[in-house]
Amino acid sequence: MSGLGEKFRAAVEAGDIGAAVDLCAEDVTFLSPVVHKPYRGKAPLGAILHAVFSVFENFRYVAEYGGDDGHVLRFTASVRDAEGRDLALEGVDIVHGTETEITELTVLVRPYSAATALRARMAALLTG
């Protein structure tokens, strides 16, 4: 599994969302840090990742942890709130899957103020 997590990291760091999504199963499950209901499928995941790339600023992975059952990528970034303030955040991408494809991607972020700003910005992008 760690090889797939490393490939996902490389694709994200290169800004190649298509390559990141291509690593996923057709019925991949995405668990959002701000929405209770899971998203399923490559198309919703691709839309979400594209939106995230336009919302996050100064995104970078700062650590990774891997094992046979998954891969965790720790990141830092900032997000602008409704008042125009840049809020620092940190989070993790938790990647689960098989040797050949990602079957589940969970994202967790903190602190609450940044997660709330992220939710508002993402909702505006994804709902048009």
XYZ file of C-alpha atoms in Angstrom, residues 9-102:
94
model
C 1.541 12.207 -2.846
C 3.700 12.707 -5.935
C 0.655 13.406 -8.112
C -0.789 15.914 -5.640
C 2.567 17.655 -5.175
C 2.892 17.937 -8.954
C -0.602 19.439 -9.144
C -1.717 16.561 -11.356
C -5.220 15.925 -10.049
C -5.995 13.631 -12.979
C -3.095 11.352 -12.073
C -4.193 11.317 -8.406
C -7.754 10.359 -9.382
C -6.464 7.724 -11.838
C -4.924 5.898 -8.860
C -8.411 5.399 -7.419
C -10.975 2.652 -7.843
C -14.060 3.556 -9.893
C -16.157 3.372 -6.710
C -13.627 5.138 -4.447
C -15.083 6.522 -1.222
C -14.113 10.052 -0.159
C -14.724 11.025 3.450
C -14.753 14.799 3.812
C -13.584 16.759 6.836
C -16.737 18.919 6.707
C -19.533 16.812 5.149
C -21.084 13.856 6.972
C -22.184 11.895 3.895
C -19.420 10.042 1.995
C -18.846 10.840 -1.665
C -18.479 7.859 -4.008
C -16.785 7.630 -7.376
C -13.953 9.163 -9.327
C -15.976 12.049 -10.793
C -17.017 13.546 -7.427
C -13.510 13.012 -6.061
C -11.967 14.790 -9.044
C -14.315 17.765 -8.634
C -13.511 17.988 -4.934
C -9.751 17.782 -5.443
C -9.864 20.466 -8.155
C -11.847 22.737 -5.824
C -9.455 22.102 -2.941
C -6.526 23.116 -5.115
C -8.183 26.471 -5.772
C -9.020 27.023 -2.077
C -5.822 25.902 -0.333
C -2.828 28.195 -0.431
C 0.736 27.188 0.431
C -0.237 23.504 0.478
C 2.594 21.125 1.258
C 3.035 17.678 2.678
C 5.257 17.716 5.763
C 5.312 14.051 6.816
C 4.097 10.619 5.836
C 3.483 7.362 7.612
C 2.860 4.066 5.865
C 2.024 0.491 6.525
C 0.462 -2.535 4.897
C -3.062 -1.304 5.613
C -2.745 2.342 4.562
C -0.782 5.534 4.191
C -1.129 8.829 6.075
C 0.095 12.080 4.521
C 0.307 15.047 6.892
C -0.037 18.498 5.297
C -0.118 22.198 6.061
C -1.897 24.922 4.105
C -3.861 28.100 4.565
C -7.396 29.037 3.623
C -8.959 32.501 3.358
C -12.072 33.111 5.429
C -15.052 35.332 4.546
C -13.332 38.367 6.099
C -10.267 37.849 3.910
C -8.001 36.536 6.666
C -5.593 33.715 5.886
C -6.079 30.920 8.399
C -3.365 28.321 8.881
C -4.498 24.731 8.933
C -3.013 21.311 9.207
C -4.467 18.018 8.220
C -3.986 14.489 7.024
C -4.922 12.507 3.957
C -5.576 8.908 4.984
C -5.224 6.629 1.966
C -6.579 3.069 2.040
C -6.633 0.572 -0.777
C -5.171 -2.453 -2.414
C -1.773 -2.804 -4.028
C -3.208 -1.419 -7.275
C -5.853 1.187 -6.400
C -7.058 3.570 -3.722
